[in-house]
Amino acid sequence: MTPENRIFESNAINCNHASRTISHGGLVSFPTETVYGIGADAMNEEAVAKIFTAKKRPSFNPLIIHLHDIDEVEKYAYLDGISRRLGNAFWPGPFTMVLPIKKNSGISSLVTAGGDTIAIRIPRNAIARKLLKLFGGAIAAPSANLSGGVSPTTAQHVAHEFGSDFGDLEMILEGGSCTQGVESTIIQVTKNDIKILRPGSITVEDIKKVTNHPLYIKSEKYSPIEISPLLISPGLMKSHYAPNTKIRLDAADVNEDEAMLGFGKNCPSGAQDFRNLSPDGDLHEAAANLFSMIRELDQIGAAAIAVSPIPMAGVGIAINDRLERAAAPKEKSHEKIIKKQALNR
Ligand code: TXA
Ligand code: MG
């Protein structure tokens, strides 16, 4: 079977089949409004283990669980008043909260990497919601790319990501291009503040409208508000979302052996190939195009991908976060960790 043959139209029969596949311990890729996920039954340890194998993901990196409805959250986690308010404001949507996990939640310890918190998201995408409704439980799902690579925003990206080595991924539900394009905002409410563990399209400004709780974001550079020491989700390694081609940021000019990823009207010309994230300078359009344009430019064998400066405001903060990780030198340590884990198994 070719990778493309695993893509299924998201009609009622196929969604039912996808739900049953997950119930039986299989893996299904499905669209969300951010990126495509690769999902398994979060209560089934063996099924969750298949995700880590398929993605070559280090097992210390926990997963997000996806639910259909805010009423289900308290089966798995404790919701304090502020988290509840944020959940009511941003769910369903591109928003994930790290919450204290309940004992006896039944969630596989691989999902939490053995920790005492759990990341929960209620997506808005209609196909994701249909699948969650049919399945009726928690679906653990990271982005459907090989660990450290570029997140997929189309079903075809998922197919190409896994190539012929499809392993346990049984089907990909077709949902077109993801409308938001960068992964969900991840936050954690603590006693004194709200920490933004990963910026996304729900912005600091959006959160400020819901609560006056102090907000911390993981680097001073990103923060229009307070500054905190380095705060990261365990999986947010410096090099991530990385294509094979080198990325050159804040490019004011471009060489003829480079590809250009522009933004706005005045982009330098003369590149080997060219894409514009948003000719009108719309950051939401840029976020939606980001990963697919990086993938396209990664194919042409250019010396580097030169990227125009992106304004550090609103969802621009998330775009810059992903671009910086894509530009960071690939950490040998990442591969070393995975090899070491494989040896220890
Ligand atoms: O938009 C998204 O969030 C997509 C779609 C599929 O929902 N999912 C996604 O999952 O981006 P993933 O696994 O690629 O990224 C999840 C991030 C990782 O950096 C992981 O370390 C962090 O969430 N994370 C998961 N559980 C956590 C926890 N309990 N505490 C802190 N960080 C956590
Ligand atoms: Mg990911």
mmCIF file of C-alpha atoms and ligand atoms in Angstrom:
data_model
loop_
_atom_site.group_PDB
_atom_site.id
_atom_site.type_symbol
_atom_site.label_atom_id
_atom_site.label_comp_id
_atom_site.label_asym_id
_atom_site.label_seq_id
_atom_site.Cartn_x
_atom_site.Cartn_y
_atom_site.Cartn_z
ATOM 1 C CA MET A 1 0.000 0.000 0.000
ATOM 2 C CA THR A 2 1.426 3.414 -0.922
ATOM 3 C CA PRO A 3 1.364 6.122 1.737
ATOM 4 C CA GLU A 4 -1.348 8.049 -0.161
ATOM 5 C CA ASN A 5 -3.606 4.996 -0.080
ATOM 6 C CA ARG A 6 -3.870 5.373 3.657
ATOM 7 C CA ILE A 7 -5.677 8.690 3.229
ATOM 8 C CA PHE A 8 -9.429 8.261 3.690
ATOM 9 C CA GLU A 9 -12.200 10.692 2.955
ATOM 10 C CA SER A 10 -13.752 11.716 6.283
ATOM 11 C CA ASN A 11 -17.251 10.379 5.627
ATOM 12 C CA ALA A 12 -19.427 8.674 8.251
ATOM 13 C CA ILE A 13 -18.239 5.145 7.396
ATOM 14 C CA ASN A 14 -14.553 6.050 7.532
ATOM 15 C CA CYS A 15 -14.916 8.075 10.728
ATOM 16 C CA ASN A 16 -16.623 5.075 12.326
ATOM 17 C CA HIS A 17 -13.830 2.852 11.086
ATOM 18 C CA ALA A 18 -11.239 5.307 12.489
ATOM 19 C CA SER A 19 -12.945 5.291 15.877
ATOM 20 C CA ARG A 20 -13.022 1.481 15.936
ATOM 21 C CA THR A 21 -9.364 1.355 14.892
ATOM 22 C CA ILE A 22 -8.459 3.476 17.910
ATOM 23 C CA SER A 23 -10.673 1.348 20.188
ATOM 24 C CA HIS A 24 -8.783 -1.726 18.987
ATOM 25 C CA GLY A 25 -5.411 -0.202 19.827
ATOM 26 C CA GLY A 26 -4.506 1.152 16.377
ATOM 27 C CA LEU A 27 -3.162 4.538 15.310
ATOM 28 C CA VAL A 28 -5.151 7.043 13.244
ATOM 29 C CA SER A 29 -4.012 10.416 11.948
ATOM 30 C CA PHE A 30 -6.676 13.123 11.993
ATOM 31 C CA PRO A 31 -6.853 16.839 11.235
ATOM 32 C CA THR A 32 -7.210 19.528 13.873
ATOM 33 C CA GLU A 33 -7.403 23.263 13.229
ATOM 34 C CA THR A 34 -3.682 23.526 14.142
ATOM 35 C CA VAL A 35 -1.860 20.540 12.660
ATOM 36 C CA TYR A 36 -2.608 16.851 11.969
ATOM 37 C CA GLY A 37 -2.246 14.561 14.971
ATOM 38 C CA ILE A 38 -1.379 10.868 15.232
ATOM 39 C CA GLY A 39 -3.821 9.461 17.755
ATOM 40 C CA ALA A 40 -4.229 6.459 20.013
ATOM 41 C CA ASP A 41 -6.473 5.435 22.911
ATOM 42 C CA ALA A 42 -4.856 7.325 25.817
ATOM 43 C CA MET A 43 -5.823 4.559 28.265
ATOM 44 C CA ASN A 44 -4.130 1.815 26.254
ATOM 45 C CA GLU A 45 -0.416 1.634 27.108
ATOM 46 C CA GLU A 46 0.453 -0.573 24.148
ATOM 47 C CA ALA A 47 -1.366 1.676 21.693
ATOM 48 C CA VAL A 48 0.317 4.787 23.109
ATOM 49 C CA ALA A 49 3.704 3.054 22.869
ATOM 50 C CA LYS A 50 3.064 2.655 19.125
ATOM 51 C CA ILE A 51 2.932 6.457 18.776
ATOM 52 C CA PHE A 52 6.394 6.826 20.294
ATOM 53 C CA THR A 53 7.767 4.134 17.994
ATOM 54 C CA ALA A 54 6.107 5.530 14.863
ATOM 55 C CA LYS A 55 7.395 9.049 15.574
ATOM 56 C CA LYS A 56 10.790 7.960 16.950
ATOM 57 C CA ARG A 57 9.891 10.153 19.880
ATOM 58 C CA PRO A 58 11.876 10.020 23.128
ATOM 59 C CA SER A 59 9.663 8.618 25.867
ATOM 60 C CA PHE A 60 10.405 11.457 28.302
ATOM 61 C CA ASN A 61 8.299 13.725 26.088
ATOM 62 C CA PRO A 62 4.649 13.621 27.248
ATOM 63 C CA LEU A 63 1.572 13.758 24.967
ATOM 64 C CA ILE A 64 -1.549 15.919 24.837
ATOM 65 C CA ILE A 65 -4.903 14.171 25.288
ATOM 66 C CA HIS A 66 -7.837 15.328 23.185
ATOM 67 C CA LEU A 67 -11.394 15.334 24.514
ATOM 68 C CA HIS A 68 -14.755 16.206 22.980
ATOM 69 C CA ASP A 69 -16.142 18.271 25.756
ATOM 70 C CA ILE A 70 -15.126 20.361 28.784
ATOM 71 C CA ASP A 71 -17.391 18.225 30.998
ATOM 72 C CA GLU A 72 -15.038 15.286 30.406
ATOM 73 C CA VAL A 73 -11.962 17.111 31.695
ATOM 74 C CA GLU A 74 -12.628 16.349 35.342
ATOM 75 C CA LYS A 75 -12.614 12.610 34.703
ATOM 76 C CA TYR A 76 -8.874 12.994 34.233
ATOM 77 C CA ALA A 77 -7.684 16.218 35.864
ATOM 78 C CA TYR A 78 -8.415 18.895 38.453
ATOM 79 C CA LEU A 79 -9.705 22.197 37.082
ATOM 80 C CA ASP A 80 -9.106 25.270 39.244
ATOM 81 C CA GLY A 81 -11.266 28.390 38.780
ATOM 82 C CA ILE A 82 -8.897 30.204 36.420
ATOM 83 C CA SER A 83 -8.289 27.126 34.267
ATOM 84 C CA ARG A 84 -12.032 26.600 34.031
ATOM 85 C CA ARG A 85 -12.519 30.179 32.916
ATOM 86 C CA LEU A 86 -9.784 29.823 30.303
ATOM 87 C CA GLY A 87 -11.242 26.509 29.136
ATOM 88 C CA ASN A 88 -14.683 28.050 28.773
ATOM 89 C CA ALA A 89 -13.174 30.931 26.776
ATOM 90 C CA PHE A 90 -10.893 29.001 24.403
ATOM 91 C CA TRP A 91 -12.332 25.487 24.095
ATOM 92 C CA PRO A 92 -13.052 24.081 21.642
ATOM 93 C CA GLY A 93 -9.972 25.593 20.011
ATOM 94 C CA PRO A 94 -6.198 25.717 19.574
ATOM 95 C CA PHE A 95 -5.583 25.756 23.297
ATOM 96 C CA THR A 96 -4.012 23.197 25.655
ATOM 97 C CA MET A 97 -3.834 23.296 29.443
ATOM 98 C CA VAL A 98 -1.413 21.387 31.626
ATOM 99 C CA LEU A 99 -3.436 20.312 34.671
ATOM 100 C CA PRO A 100 -2.841 18.161 37.768
ATOM 101 C CA ILE A 101 -3.774 14.595 36.814
ATOM 102 C CA LYS A 102 -6.262 12.644 38.951
ATOM 103 C CA LYS A 103 -5.089 9.421 40.517
ATOM 104 C CA ASN A 104 -6.941 6.516 38.901
ATOM 105 C CA SER A 105 -7.522 8.550 35.749
ATOM 106 C CA GLY A 106 -6.673 5.402 33.811
ATOM 107 C CA ILE A 107 -4.420 7.369 31.461
ATOM 108 C CA SER A 108 -1.321 5.481 30.305
ATOM 109 C CA SER A 109 1.781 6.643 32.162
ATOM 110 C CA LEU A 110 3.514 6.981 28.791
ATOM 111 C CA VAL A 111 1.132 9.855 28.009
ATOM 112 C CA THR A 112 2.316 11.845 31.025
ATOM 113 C CA ALA A 113 5.911 10.569 30.886
ATOM 114 C CA GLY A 114 5.278 9.425 34.447
ATOM 115 C CA GLY A 115 4.607 12.987 35.651
ATOM 116 C CA ASP A 116 1.776 14.278 37.825
ATOM 117 C CA THR A 117 0.299 16.620 35.228
ATOM 118 C CA ILE A 118 -1.623 16.022 32.019
ATOM 119 C CA ALA A 119 -1.939 18.258 28.947
ATOM 120 C CA ILE A 120 -5.558 18.499 27.705
ATOM 121 C CA ARG A 121 -6.974 20.004 24.531
ATOM 122 C CA ILE A 122 -10.488 20.175 23.094
ATOM 123 C CA PRO A 123 -10.046 20.837 19.373
ATOM 124 C CA ARG A 124 -12.520 22.734 17.193
ATOM 125 C CA ASN A 125 -11.988 20.986 13.841
ATOM 126 C CA ALA A 126 -15.223 19.216 12.836
ATOM 127 C CA ILE A 127 -13.535 15.928 11.831
ATOM 128 C CA ALA A 128 -11.536 15.778 15.061
ATOM 129 C CA ARG A 129 -14.759 16.410 16.961
ATOM 130 C CA LYS A 130 -16.640 13.730 15.046
ATOM 131 C CA LEU A 131 -13.891 11.214 15.815
ATOM 132 C CA LEU A 132 -13.772 12.192 19.505
ATOM 133 C CA LYS A 133 -17.544 11.948 19.795
ATOM 134 C CA LEU A 134 -17.615 8.493 18.189
ATOM 135 C CA PHE A 135 -14.674 7.245 20.259
ATOM 136 C CA GLY A 136 -16.137 8.690 23.434
ATOM 137 C CA GLY A 137 -12.875 8.941 25.395
ATOM 138 C CA ALA A 138 -9.419 10.489 25.499
ATOM 139 C CA ILE A 139 -7.263 10.351 22.371
ATOM 140 C CA ALA A 140 -3.555 10.943 22.957
ATOM 141 C CA ALA A 141 -2.147 12.692 19.905
ATOM 142 C CA PRO A 142 1.092 14.474 19.158
ATOM 143 C CA SER A 143 1.651 16.158 15.809
ATOM 144 C CA ALA A 144 1.886 13.519 13.048
ATOM 145 C CA ASN A 145 5.507 14.110 12.066
ATOM 146 C CA LEU A 146 8.709 12.260 12.862
ATOM 147 C CA SER A 147 10.114 13.632 16.099
ATOM 148 C CA GLY A 148 12.008 16.896 15.577
ATOM 149 C CA GLY A 149 10.593 17.436 12.067
ATOM 150 C CA VAL A 150 8.131 19.877 10.542
ATOM 151 C CA SER A 151 4.505 19.483 11.701
ATOM 152 C CA PRO A 152 2.035 18.342 9.004
ATOM 153 C CA THR A 153 -0.786 20.634 7.917
ATOM 154 C CA THR A 154 -2.238 18.392 5.177
ATOM 155 C CA ALA A 155 -3.039 14.665 4.969
ATOM 156 C CA GLN A 156 -0.420 14.379 2.204
ATOM 157 C CA HIS A 157 2.249 15.786 4.550
ATOM 158 C CA VAL A 158 1.405 13.003 7.015
ATOM 159 C CA ALA A 159 1.665 10.364 4.273
ATOM 160 C CA HIS A 160 5.036 11.690 3.124
ATOM 161 C CA GLU A 161 6.308 12.055 6.667
ATOM 162 C CA PHE A 162 6.001 8.333 7.310
ATOM 163 C CA GLY A 163 6.849 7.310 3.722
ATOM 164 C CA SER A 164 6.632 3.581 3.126
ATOM 165 C CA ASP A 165 7.578 2.919 6.744
ATOM 166 C CA PHE A 166 4.025 3.395 7.913
ATOM 167 C CA GLY A 167 4.307 1.023 10.835
ATOM 168 C CA ASP A 168 1.173 0.977 12.939
ATOM 169 C CA LEU A 169 -0.437 4.078 11.436
ATOM 170 C CA GLU A 170 -3.501 2.478 9.868
ATOM 171 C CA MET A 171 -5.333 5.438 8.397
ATOM 172 C CA ILE A 172 -5.182 9.169 7.806
ATOM 173 C CA LEU A 173 -8.472 11.071 7.800
ATOM 174 C CA GLU A 174 -8.524 13.695 5.036
ATOM 175 C CA GLY A 175 -9.388 17.156 6.309
ATOM 176 C CA GLY A 176 -7.742 19.511 3.822
ATOM 177 C CA SER A 177 -5.324 22.203 4.992
ATOM 178 C CA CYS A 178 -5.319 23.129 8.669
ATOM 179 C CA THR A 179 -6.728 26.603 9.156
ATOM 180 C CA GLN A 180 -4.415 27.801 11.958
ATOM 181 C CA GLY A 181 -1.167 26.125 11.039
ATOM 182 C CA VAL A 182 0.867 26.402 14.245
ATOM 183 C CA GLU A 183 0.365 24.028 17.159
ATOM 184 C CA SER A 184 -1.932 24.908 20.051
ATOM 185 C CA THR A 185 -0.954 27.413 22.719
ATOM 186 C CA ILE A 186 0.055 25.465 25.842
ATOM 187 C CA ILE A 187 -0.420 27.074 29.238
ATOM 188 C CA GLN A 188 -0.200 26.049 32.867
ATOM 189 C CA VAL A 189 -1.951 27.894 35.663
ATOM 190 C CA THR A 190 0.088 27.871 38.858
ATOM 191 C CA LYS A 191 -0.587 29.494 42.208
ATOM 192 C CA ASN A 192 0.934 32.820 41.261
ATOM 193 C CA ASP A 193 0.785 33.040 37.524
ATOM 194 C CA ILE A 194 -0.080 31.565 34.145
ATOM 195 C CA LYS A 195 2.905 30.174 32.280
ATOM 196 C CA ILE A 196 2.860 30.009 28.511
ATOM 197 C CA LEU A 197 4.802 26.833 27.770
ATOM 198 C CA ARG A 198 4.331 27.100 23.999
ATOM 199 C CA PRO A 199 3.049 30.201 22.170
ATOM 200 C CA GLY A 200 0.296 29.635 19.596
ATOM 201 C CA SER A 201 -2.602 31.396 17.950
ATOM 202 C CA ILE A 202 -4.340 32.022 21.288
ATOM 203 C CA THR A 203 -2.134 34.939 22.277
ATOM 204 C CA VAL A 204 -1.039 36.638 25.479
ATOM 205 C CA GLU A 205 -3.511 39.414 24.643
ATOM 206 C CA ASP A 206 -6.364 36.887 24.264
ATOM 207 C CA ILE A 207 -5.568 35.369 27.664
ATOM 208 C CA LYS A 208 -5.289 38.794 29.301
ATOM 209 C CA LYS A 209 -8.852 39.511 28.232
ATOM 210 C CA VAL A 210 -10.072 36.531 30.270
ATOM 211 C CA THR A 211 -8.032 36.942 33.442
ATOM 212 C CA ASN A 212 -5.752 39.457 35.116
ATOM 213 C CA HIS A 213 -3.577 36.716 36.542
ATOM 214 C CA PRO A 214 0.101 37.545 35.840
ATOM 215 C CA LEU A 215 1.341 35.926 32.637
ATOM 216 C CA TYR A 216 4.779 34.561 31.972
ATOM 217 C CA ILE A 217 6.124 33.510 28.640
ATOM 218 C CA LYS A 218 9.249 31.493 28.260
ATOM 219 C CA SER A 219 11.694 34.121 27.015
ATOM 220 C CA GLU A 220 11.990 37.835 27.610
ATOM 221 C CA LYS A 221 12.260 38.341 23.882
ATOM 222 C CA TYR A 222 8.725 37.091 23.358
ATOM 223 C CA SER A 223 7.200 38.902 26.258
ATOM 224 C CA PRO A 224 5.395 42.153 26.039
ATOM 225 C CA ILE A 225 4.667 41.603 29.737
ATOM 226 C CA GLU A 226 6.686 39.962 32.484
ATOM 227 C CA ILE A 227 9.869 38.007 32.081
ATOM 228 C CA SER A 228 10.526 34.625 33.577
ATOM 229 C CA PRO A 229 13.467 32.265 33.753
ATOM 230 C CA LEU A 230 13.555 29.666 31.013
ATOM 231 C CA LEU A 231 10.359 27.705 31.057
ATOM 232 C CA ILE A 232 9.793 24.924 28.637
ATOM 233 C CA SER A 233 7.616 22.003 27.896
ATOM 234 C CA PRO A 234 9.809 18.930 28.087
ATOM 235 C CA GLY A 235 9.387 18.372 24.374
ATOM 236 C CA LEU A 236 10.319 21.861 23.347
ATOM 237 C CA MET A 237 13.879 21.177 22.449
ATOM 238 C CA LYS A 238 15.862 23.944 20.869
ATOM 239 C CA SER A 239 15.923 22.219 17.518
ATOM 240 C CA HIS A 240 12.435 21.249 16.406
ATOM 241 C CA TYR A 241 10.182 21.757 13.395
ATOM 242 C CA ALA A 242 13.432 21.485 11.469
ATOM 243 C CA PRO A 243 13.622 20.912 7.699
ATOM 244 C CA ASN A 244 16.783 19.470 6.110
ATOM 245 C CA THR A 245 17.691 22.770 4.479
ATOM 246 C CA LYS A 246 19.372 25.367 6.680
ATOM 247 C CA ILE A 247 17.150 28.288 7.705
ATOM 248 C CA ARG A 248 18.474 31.863 7.700
ATOM 249 C CA LEU A 249 16.282 34.215 9.747
ATOM 250 C CA ASP A 250 15.594 37.954 9.467
ATOM 251 C CA ALA A 251 16.880 38.009 5.890
ATOM 252 C CA ALA A 252 16.937 41.490 4.355
ATOM 253 C CA ASP A 253 18.479 40.132 1.144
ATOM 254 C CA VAL A 254 18.741 36.794 -0.625
ATOM 255 C CA ASN A 255 21.424 34.927 -2.582
ATOM 256 C CA GLU A 256 20.619 33.261 -5.882
ATOM 257 C CA ASP A 257 21.368 29.789 -4.509
ATOM 258 C CA GLU A 258 18.876 30.332 -1.669
ATOM 259 C CA ALA A 259 15.109 29.911 -1.460
ATOM 260 C CA MET A 260 13.137 32.844 -0.070
ATOM 261 C CA LEU A 261 10.294 32.627 2.431
ATOM 262 C CA GLY A 262 8.928 36.145 2.381
ATOM 263 C CA PHE A 263 6.385 38.059 4.410
ATOM 264 C CA GLY A 264 4.624 41.240 3.330
ATOM 265 C CA LYS A 265 5.117 43.395 0.289
ATOM 266 C CA ASN A 266 8.802 44.290 0.109
ATOM 267 C CA CYS A 267 10.626 40.993 -0.136
ATOM 268 C CA PRO A 268 14.034 40.733 -1.805
ATOM 269 C CA SER A 269 14.037 39.125 -5.260
ATOM 270 C CA GLY A 270 16.550 36.905 -7.069
ATOM 271 C CA ALA A 271 16.097 33.704 -5.051
ATOM 272 C CA GLN A 272 16.155 30.236 -6.606
ATOM 273 C CA ASP A 273 12.536 29.797 -5.548
ATOM 274 C CA PHE A 274 10.112 31.953 -3.625
ATOM 275 C CA ARG A 275 7.040 31.728 -1.392
ATOM 276 C CA ASN A 276 5.279 34.513 0.467
ATOM 277 C CA LEU A 277 3.707 33.628 3.843
ATOM 278 C CA SER A 278 1.314 36.550 3.415
ATOM 279 C CA PRO A 279 1.761 39.259 0.755
ATOM 280 C CA ASP A 280 -0.656 41.437 2.758
ATOM 281 C CA GLY A 281 1.268 40.968 5.986
ATOM 282 C CA ASP A 282 -1.534 39.019 7.711
ATOM 283 C CA LEU A 283 0.014 37.001 10.571
ATOM 284 C CA HIS A 284 -2.846 34.478 10.700
ATOM 285 C CA GLU A 285 -2.435 33.729 6.997
ATOM 286 C CA ALA A 286 1.329 33.433 7.585
ATOM 287 C CA ALA A 287 0.819 30.939 10.435
ATOM 288 C CA ALA A 288 -1.502 28.825 8.280
ATOM 289 C CA ASN A 289 1.091 28.745 5.452
ATOM 290 C CA LEU A 290 4.233 28.379 7.562
ATOM 291 C CA PHE A 291 4.830 24.617 7.708
ATOM 292 C CA SER A 292 3.600 23.783 4.209
ATOM 293 C CA MET A 293 5.779 26.489 2.618
ATOM 294 C CA ILE A 294 8.818 25.354 4.626
ATOM 295 C CA ARG A 295 8.161 21.818 3.360
ATOM 296 C CA GLU A 296 7.857 23.008 -0.253
ATOM 297 C CA LEU A 297 11.063 25.043 -0.118
ATOM 298 C CA ASP A 298 12.864 22.186 1.627
ATOM 299 C CA GLN A 299 12.321 20.064 -1.515
ATOM 300 C CA ILE A 300 14.275 22.196 -3.969
ATOM 301 C CA GLY A 301 17.790 21.608 -2.639
ATOM 302 C CA ALA A 302 18.638 25.279 -2.043
ATOM 303 C CA ALA A 303 21.726 26.277 -0.045
ATOM 304 C CA ALA A 304 19.431 27.801 2.595
ATOM 305 C CA ILE A 305 15.922 29.100 3.132
ATOM 306 C CA ALA A 306 16.116 32.856 3.802
ATOM 307 C CA VAL A 307 13.164 34.086 5.867
ATOM 308 C CA SER A 308 11.885 37.667 6.042
ATOM 309 C CA PRO A 309 11.561 39.220 9.505
ATOM 310 C CA ILE A 310 8.158 38.455 11.072
ATOM 311 C CA PRO A 311 6.661 40.999 13.493
ATOM 312 C CA MET A 312 6.843 39.904 17.129
ATOM 313 C CA ALA A 313 3.171 40.501 17.920
ATOM 314 C CA GLY A 314 0.064 38.316 18.304
ATOM 315 C CA VAL A 315 0.491 34.984 16.517
ATOM 316 C CA GLY A 316 3.815 36.362 15.169
ATOM 317 C CA ILE A 317 5.303 35.302 18.516
ATOM 318 C CA ALA A 318 4.382 31.669 17.781
ATOM 319 C CA ILE A 319 5.678 31.931 14.198
ATOM 320 C CA ASN A 320 9.020 33.311 15.405
ATOM 321 C CA ASP A 321 9.204 30.590 18.062
ATOM 322 C CA ARG A 322 8.799 27.839 15.418
ATOM 323 C CA LEU A 323 11.203 29.543 12.997
ATOM 324 C CA GLU A 324 13.896 29.838 15.644
ATOM 325 C CA ARG A 325 13.582 26.160 16.448
ATOM 326 C CA ALA A 326 13.644 25.308 12.738
ATOM 327 C CA ALA A 327 16.852 27.374 12.393
ATOM 328 C CA ALA A 328 18.606 25.946 15.468
ATOM 329 C CA PRO A 329 21.368 23.451 14.700
ATOM 330 C CA LYS A 330 19.951 19.937 14.907
ATOM 331 C CA GLU A 331 20.967 18.562 18.248
ATOM 332 C CA LYS A 332 22.991 15.414 18.048
ATOM 333 C CA SER A 333 21.818 14.859 21.598
ATOM 334 C CA HIS A 334 18.262 14.237 20.354
ATOM 335 C CA GLU A 335 19.341 11.309 18.176
ATOM 336 C CA LYS A 336 21.678 10.091 20.879
ATOM 337 C CA ILE A 337 18.866 10.048 23.453
ATOM 338 C CA ILE A 338 16.637 7.997 21.147
ATOM 339 C CA LYS A 339 19.423 5.504 20.373
ATOM 340 C CA LYS A 340 20.217 5.162 24.057
ATOM 341 C CA GLN A 341 16.546 4.567 24.841
ATOM 342 C CA ALA A 342 16.319 1.933 22.121
ATOM 343 C CA LEU A 343 19.321 0.134 23.639
ATOM 344 C CA ASN A 344 17.770 0.231 27.086
ATOM 345 C CA ARG A 345 14.491 -1.282 25.937
HETATM 346 O O1 TXA B 1 -1.813 21.667 18.168
HETATM 347 C C1 TXA B 1 -1.378 20.753 18.877
HETATM 348 O O2 TXA B 1 -1.183 20.898 20.108
HETATM 349 C C2 TXA B 1 -1.112 19.401 18.223
HETATM 350 C C3 TXA B 1 -2.451 18.788 17.823
HETATM 351 C C4 TXA B 1 -2.296 17.427 17.201
HETATM 352 O O3 TXA B 1 -3.291 18.752 18.939
HETATM 353 N N1 TXA B 1 -0.383 18.534 19.092
HETATM 354 C C5 TXA B 1 0.912 18.727 19.399
HETATM 355 O O4 TXA B 1 1.452 17.723 20.179
HETATM 356 O O5 TXA B 1 1.550 19.696 19.026
HETATM 357 P P1 TXA B 1 3.027 17.544 20.332
HETATM 358 O O6 TXA B 1 3.197 16.277 21.082
HETATM 359 O O7 TXA B 1 3.677 17.637 19.031
HETATM 360 O O8 TXA B 1 3.422 18.733 21.277
HETATM 361 C C6 TXA B 1 2.933 18.745 22.589
HETATM 362 C C7 TXA B 1 3.857 19.474 23.497
HETATM 363 C C8 TXA B 1 5.210 18.802 23.680
HETATM 364 O O9 TXA B 1 6.214 19.799 23.615
HETATM 365 C C9 TXA B 1 5.123 18.207 25.073
HETATM 366 O O10 TXA B 1 6.374 18.204 25.723
HETATM 367 C C10 TXA B 1 4.171 19.151 25.758
HETATM 368 O O11 TXA B 1 3.216 19.457 24.784
HETATM 369 N N2 TXA B 1 3.479 18.499 26.875
HETATM 370 C C11 TXA B 1 2.643 17.437 26.841
HETATM 371 N N3 TXA B 1 2.251 17.078 28.076
HETATM 372 C C12 TXA B 1 2.828 17.959 28.925
HETATM 373 C C13 TXA B 1 2.808 18.115 30.344
HETATM 374 N N4 TXA B 1 2.118 17.300 31.135
HETATM 375 N N5 TXA B 1 3.527 19.156 30.861
HETATM 376 C C14 TXA B 1 4.212 19.995 30.063
HETATM 377 N N6 TXA B 1 4.282 19.888 28.713
HETATM 378 C C15 TXA B 1 3.602 18.878 28.158
HETATM 379 MG MG MG B 2 4.998 18.137 17.658
#
